[in-house]
CSV table of C-alpha atoms in Angstrom, one decimal:
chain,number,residue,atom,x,y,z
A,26,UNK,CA,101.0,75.1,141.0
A,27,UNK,CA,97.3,73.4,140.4
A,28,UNK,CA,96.2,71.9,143.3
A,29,UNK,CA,93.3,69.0,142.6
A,30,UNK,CA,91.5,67.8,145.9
A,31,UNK,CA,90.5,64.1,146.6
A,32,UNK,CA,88.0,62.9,149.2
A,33,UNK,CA,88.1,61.1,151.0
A,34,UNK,CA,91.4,59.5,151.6
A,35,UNK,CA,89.9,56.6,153.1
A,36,UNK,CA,86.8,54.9,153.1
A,37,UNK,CA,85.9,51.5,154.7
A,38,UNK,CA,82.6,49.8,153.7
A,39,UNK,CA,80.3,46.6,153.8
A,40,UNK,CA,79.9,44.5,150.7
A,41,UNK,CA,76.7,45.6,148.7
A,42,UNK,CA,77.0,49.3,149.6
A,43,UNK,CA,77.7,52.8,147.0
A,44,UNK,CA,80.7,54.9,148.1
A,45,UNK,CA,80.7,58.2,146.6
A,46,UNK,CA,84.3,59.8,145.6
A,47,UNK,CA,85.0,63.5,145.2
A,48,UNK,CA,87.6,65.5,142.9
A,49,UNK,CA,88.2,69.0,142.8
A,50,UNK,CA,90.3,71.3,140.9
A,51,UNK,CA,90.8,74.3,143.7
A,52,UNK,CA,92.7,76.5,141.3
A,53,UNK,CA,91.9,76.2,138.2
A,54,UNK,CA,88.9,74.7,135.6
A,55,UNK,CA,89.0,71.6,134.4
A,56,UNK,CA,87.0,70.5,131.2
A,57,UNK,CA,88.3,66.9,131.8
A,58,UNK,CA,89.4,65.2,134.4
A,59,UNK,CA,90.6,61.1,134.9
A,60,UNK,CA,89.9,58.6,137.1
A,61,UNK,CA,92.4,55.9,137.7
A,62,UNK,CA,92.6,52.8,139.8
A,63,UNK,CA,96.0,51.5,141.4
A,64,UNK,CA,96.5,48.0,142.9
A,65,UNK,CA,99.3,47.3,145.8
A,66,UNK,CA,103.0,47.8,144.3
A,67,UNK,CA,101.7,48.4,140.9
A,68,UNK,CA,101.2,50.8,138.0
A,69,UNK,CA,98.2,52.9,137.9
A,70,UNK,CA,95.3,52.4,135.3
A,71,UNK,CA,93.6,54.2,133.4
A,72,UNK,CA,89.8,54.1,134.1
A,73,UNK,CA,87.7,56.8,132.4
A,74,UNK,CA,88.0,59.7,131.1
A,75,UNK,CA,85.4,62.6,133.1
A,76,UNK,CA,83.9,65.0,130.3
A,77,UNK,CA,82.2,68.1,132.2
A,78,UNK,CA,78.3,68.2,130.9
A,79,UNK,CA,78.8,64.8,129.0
A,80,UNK,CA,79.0,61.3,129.2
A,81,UNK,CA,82.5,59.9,130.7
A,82,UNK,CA,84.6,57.9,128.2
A,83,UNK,CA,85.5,54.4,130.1
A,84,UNK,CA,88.1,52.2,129.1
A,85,UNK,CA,87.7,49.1,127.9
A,86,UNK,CA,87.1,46.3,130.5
A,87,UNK,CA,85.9,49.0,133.0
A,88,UNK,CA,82.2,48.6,133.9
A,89,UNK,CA,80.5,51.7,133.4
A,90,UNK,CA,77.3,50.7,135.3
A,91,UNK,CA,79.7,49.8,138.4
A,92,UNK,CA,81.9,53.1,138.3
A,93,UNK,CA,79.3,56.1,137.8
A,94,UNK,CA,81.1,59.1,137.0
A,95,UNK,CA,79.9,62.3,137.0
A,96,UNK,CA,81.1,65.9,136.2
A,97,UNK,CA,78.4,68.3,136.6
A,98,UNK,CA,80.9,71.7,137.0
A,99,UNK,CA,84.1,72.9,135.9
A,100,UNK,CA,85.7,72.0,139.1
A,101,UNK,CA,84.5,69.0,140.3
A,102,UNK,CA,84.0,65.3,139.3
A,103,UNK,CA,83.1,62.4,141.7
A,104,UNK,CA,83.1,58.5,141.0
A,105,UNK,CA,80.7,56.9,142.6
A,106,UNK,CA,81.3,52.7,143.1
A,107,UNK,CA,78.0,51.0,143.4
A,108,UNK,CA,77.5,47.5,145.4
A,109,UNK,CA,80.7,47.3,146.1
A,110,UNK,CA,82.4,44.0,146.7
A,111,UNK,CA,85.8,43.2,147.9
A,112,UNK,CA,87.3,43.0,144.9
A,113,UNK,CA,86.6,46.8,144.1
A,114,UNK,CA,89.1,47.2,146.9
A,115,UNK,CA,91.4,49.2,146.1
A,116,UNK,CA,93.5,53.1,145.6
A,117,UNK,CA,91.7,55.3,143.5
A,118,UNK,CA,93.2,58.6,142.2
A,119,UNK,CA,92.1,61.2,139.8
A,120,UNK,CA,93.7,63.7,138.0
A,121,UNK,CA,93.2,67.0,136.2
A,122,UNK,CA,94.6,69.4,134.0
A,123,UNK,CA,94.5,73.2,134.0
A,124,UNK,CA,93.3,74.4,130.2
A,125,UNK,CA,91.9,72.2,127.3
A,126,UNK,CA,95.3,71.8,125.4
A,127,UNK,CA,97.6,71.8,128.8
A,128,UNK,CA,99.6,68.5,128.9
A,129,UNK,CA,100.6,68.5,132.3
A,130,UNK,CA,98.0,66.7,134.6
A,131,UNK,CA,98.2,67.4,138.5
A,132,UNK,CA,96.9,64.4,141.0
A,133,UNK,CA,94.7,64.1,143.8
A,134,UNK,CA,96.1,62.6,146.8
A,135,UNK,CA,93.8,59.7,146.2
A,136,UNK,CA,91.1,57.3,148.1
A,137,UNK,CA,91.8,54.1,149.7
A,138,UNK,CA,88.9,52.3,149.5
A,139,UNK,CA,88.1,48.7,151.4
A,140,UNK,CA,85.2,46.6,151.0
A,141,UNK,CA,84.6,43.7,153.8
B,24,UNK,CA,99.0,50.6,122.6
B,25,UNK,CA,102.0,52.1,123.8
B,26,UNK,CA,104.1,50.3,126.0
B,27,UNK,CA,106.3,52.0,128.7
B,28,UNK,CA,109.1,50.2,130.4
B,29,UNK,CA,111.0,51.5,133.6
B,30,UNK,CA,114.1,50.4,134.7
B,31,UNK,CA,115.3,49.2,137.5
B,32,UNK,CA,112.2,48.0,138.8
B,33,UNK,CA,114.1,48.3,142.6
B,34,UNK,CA,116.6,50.2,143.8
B,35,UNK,CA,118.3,50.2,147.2
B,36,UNK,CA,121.0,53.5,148.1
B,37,UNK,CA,122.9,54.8,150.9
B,38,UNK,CA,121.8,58.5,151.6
B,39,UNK,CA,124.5,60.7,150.0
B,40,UNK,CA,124.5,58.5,146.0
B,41,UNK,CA,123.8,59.0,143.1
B,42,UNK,CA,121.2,57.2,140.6
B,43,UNK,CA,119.8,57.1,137.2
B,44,UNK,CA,116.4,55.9,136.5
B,45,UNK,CA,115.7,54.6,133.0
B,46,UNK,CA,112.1,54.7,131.4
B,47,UNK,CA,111.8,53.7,127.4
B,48,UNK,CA,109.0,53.7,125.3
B,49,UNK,CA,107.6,52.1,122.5
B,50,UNK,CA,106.4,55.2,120.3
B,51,UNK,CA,106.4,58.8,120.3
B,52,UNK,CA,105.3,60.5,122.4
B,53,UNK,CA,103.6,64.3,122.9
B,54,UNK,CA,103.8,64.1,127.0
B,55,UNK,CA,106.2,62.7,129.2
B,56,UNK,CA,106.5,63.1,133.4
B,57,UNK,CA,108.2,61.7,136.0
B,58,UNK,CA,106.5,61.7,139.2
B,59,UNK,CA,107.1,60.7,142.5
B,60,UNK,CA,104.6,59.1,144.5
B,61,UNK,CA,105.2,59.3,148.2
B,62,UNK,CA,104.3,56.5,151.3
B,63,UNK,CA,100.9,58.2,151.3
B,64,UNK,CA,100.0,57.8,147.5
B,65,UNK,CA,100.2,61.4,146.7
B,66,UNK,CA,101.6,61.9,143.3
B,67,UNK,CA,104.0,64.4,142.8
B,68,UNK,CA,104.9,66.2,139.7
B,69,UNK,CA,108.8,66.1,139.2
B,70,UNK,CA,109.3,67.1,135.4
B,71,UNK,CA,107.3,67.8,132.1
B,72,UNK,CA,109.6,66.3,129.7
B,73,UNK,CA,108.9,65.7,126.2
B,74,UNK,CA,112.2,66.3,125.1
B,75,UNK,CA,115.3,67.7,126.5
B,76,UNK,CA,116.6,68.0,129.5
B,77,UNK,CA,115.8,69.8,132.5
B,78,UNK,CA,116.9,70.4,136.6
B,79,UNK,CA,115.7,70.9,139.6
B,80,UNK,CA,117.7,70.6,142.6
B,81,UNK,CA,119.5,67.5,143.1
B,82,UNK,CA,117.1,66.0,140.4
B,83,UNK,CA,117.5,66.4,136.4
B,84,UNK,CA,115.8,64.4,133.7
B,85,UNK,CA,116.7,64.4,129.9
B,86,UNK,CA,114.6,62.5,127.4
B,87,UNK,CA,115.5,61.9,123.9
B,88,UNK,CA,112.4,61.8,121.8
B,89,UNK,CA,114.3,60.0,118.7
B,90,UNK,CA,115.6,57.2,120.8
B,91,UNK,CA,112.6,56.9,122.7
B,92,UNK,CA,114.0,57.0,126.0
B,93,UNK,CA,113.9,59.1,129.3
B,94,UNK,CA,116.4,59.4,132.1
B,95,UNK,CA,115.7,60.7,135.9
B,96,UNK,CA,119.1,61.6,137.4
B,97,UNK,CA,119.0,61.5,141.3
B,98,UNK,CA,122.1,63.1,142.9
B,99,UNK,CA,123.4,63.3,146.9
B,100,UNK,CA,119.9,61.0,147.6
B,101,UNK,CA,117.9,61.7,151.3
B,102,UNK,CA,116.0,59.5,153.0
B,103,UNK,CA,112.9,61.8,151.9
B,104,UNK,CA,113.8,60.7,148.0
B,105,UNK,CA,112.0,56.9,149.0
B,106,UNK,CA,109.1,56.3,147.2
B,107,UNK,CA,108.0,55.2,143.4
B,108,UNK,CA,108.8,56.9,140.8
B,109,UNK,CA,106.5,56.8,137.6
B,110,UNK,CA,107.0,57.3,134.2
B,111,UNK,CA,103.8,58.4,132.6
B,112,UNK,CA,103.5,58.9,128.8
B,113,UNK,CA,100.7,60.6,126.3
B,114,UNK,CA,101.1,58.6,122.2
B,115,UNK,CA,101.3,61.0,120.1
B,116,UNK,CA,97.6,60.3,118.4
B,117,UNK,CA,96.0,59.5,121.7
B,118,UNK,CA,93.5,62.9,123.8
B,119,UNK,CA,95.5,65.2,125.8
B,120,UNK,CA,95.7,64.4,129.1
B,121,UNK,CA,95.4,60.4,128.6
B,122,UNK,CA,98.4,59.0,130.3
B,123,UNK,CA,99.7,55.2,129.9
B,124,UNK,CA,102.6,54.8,133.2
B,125,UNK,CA,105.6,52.5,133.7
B,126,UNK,CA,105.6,49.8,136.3
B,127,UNK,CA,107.7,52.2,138.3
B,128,UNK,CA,110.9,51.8,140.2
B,129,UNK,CA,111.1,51.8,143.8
B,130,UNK,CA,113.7,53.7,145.5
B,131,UNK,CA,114.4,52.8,149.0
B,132,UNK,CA,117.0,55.4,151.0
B,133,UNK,CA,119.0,54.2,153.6
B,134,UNK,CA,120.7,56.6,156.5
């Protein structure tokens, strides 16, 4: 099956400082890829949509200028969290799927991130 | 939006029962999977199920597109099956790939 690579898994930081996210697809090319955010003992949330050689799509209520996202091949995105602050704490995990009209999406195995 | 609902929200077993997960849904849809997402966070792809149903080992999942409802069958459960499971959907309307998930239900196995 597709395999889609996330690093790190965790990352600790101080308040005020950018952590840098990474996403590959190892198999396969992926035109889009998704970032979402997941909160302790809940659902995950969509974030943005990654468009490779374009702007990412955010949804609403996500800041764009706070989550920089990036896709500059077909096989790798990264999300980028400026200043962090302790409420950016959080499980990040981002997702891809194999061919522009594929449904199925296949998951990284995420990034724990903590701000102190 | 959509809205997807997952039932039971909790679910405690002894190793060796059986269980059925419920997830319903409040439109139709052109994607439907059930994944499991294990004590490390890694999401794991269970079933593509639009419609119909299908099996894999000691798991099966049916979904009936009409009624707007899917079903994750669990049989002989281990210890390993502990974990969420999601139910993540794609409206029919909405890009590929653009998911909306349940709440999940948490399966806890016991020996």
């Amino acid at each position: 099956g597709a395999v889609v690579s996330q690093h790190p898994s965790r990352v600790i930081c101080k308040s005020g400082t950018s952590v840098k996210i990474e996403c590959r697809s190892l198999d396969f090319q992926a035109t889009t890829m998704f970032w979402y955010r997941q909160f302790p003992k809940k659902s995950l949330m969509l974030m943005a949509t990654s468009n490779e050689g374009s702007k990412a799509t955010y949804e609403q209520g996500v800041e764009k200028d706070k989550f920089l996202i990036n896709h500059a091949s077909l096989t790798l995105s990264t999300l980028t969290v400026t200043s962090a602050h302790p409420e950016d704490s959080s499980f990040y995990i981002c997702s891809a799927r194999p061919g522009q009209f594929n449904e199925k999406l296949f998951f990284g195995s995420g990034t724990q991130l903590s701000v102190l | 939006g959509i809205q997807v609902e997952q039932s039971p929200p909790d679910l405690i077993l002894q190793e060796g029962a059986n269980s059925t997960l419920r997830c319903n849904f409040s439109d139709s849809v052109n994607n439907l999977q059930w994944f499991h997402q294990n004590p490390w966070g890694q999401l794991i792809n269970l079933f593509y199920i639009p419609s119909g149903t299908k099996q894999n080992g000691r798991l099966s999942a049916t979904t009936v597109a009409t009624e707007r409802y899917s079903l994750l069958y669990i049989s002989s459960s281990q210890t390993t099956d502990s974990g969420v499971y999601f139910c993540a959907v794609r409206a029919g309307g909405t890009s590929y790939g653009k998911l909306t998930f349940g709440q999940g239900t948490i399966l806890t196995v016991h020996p």
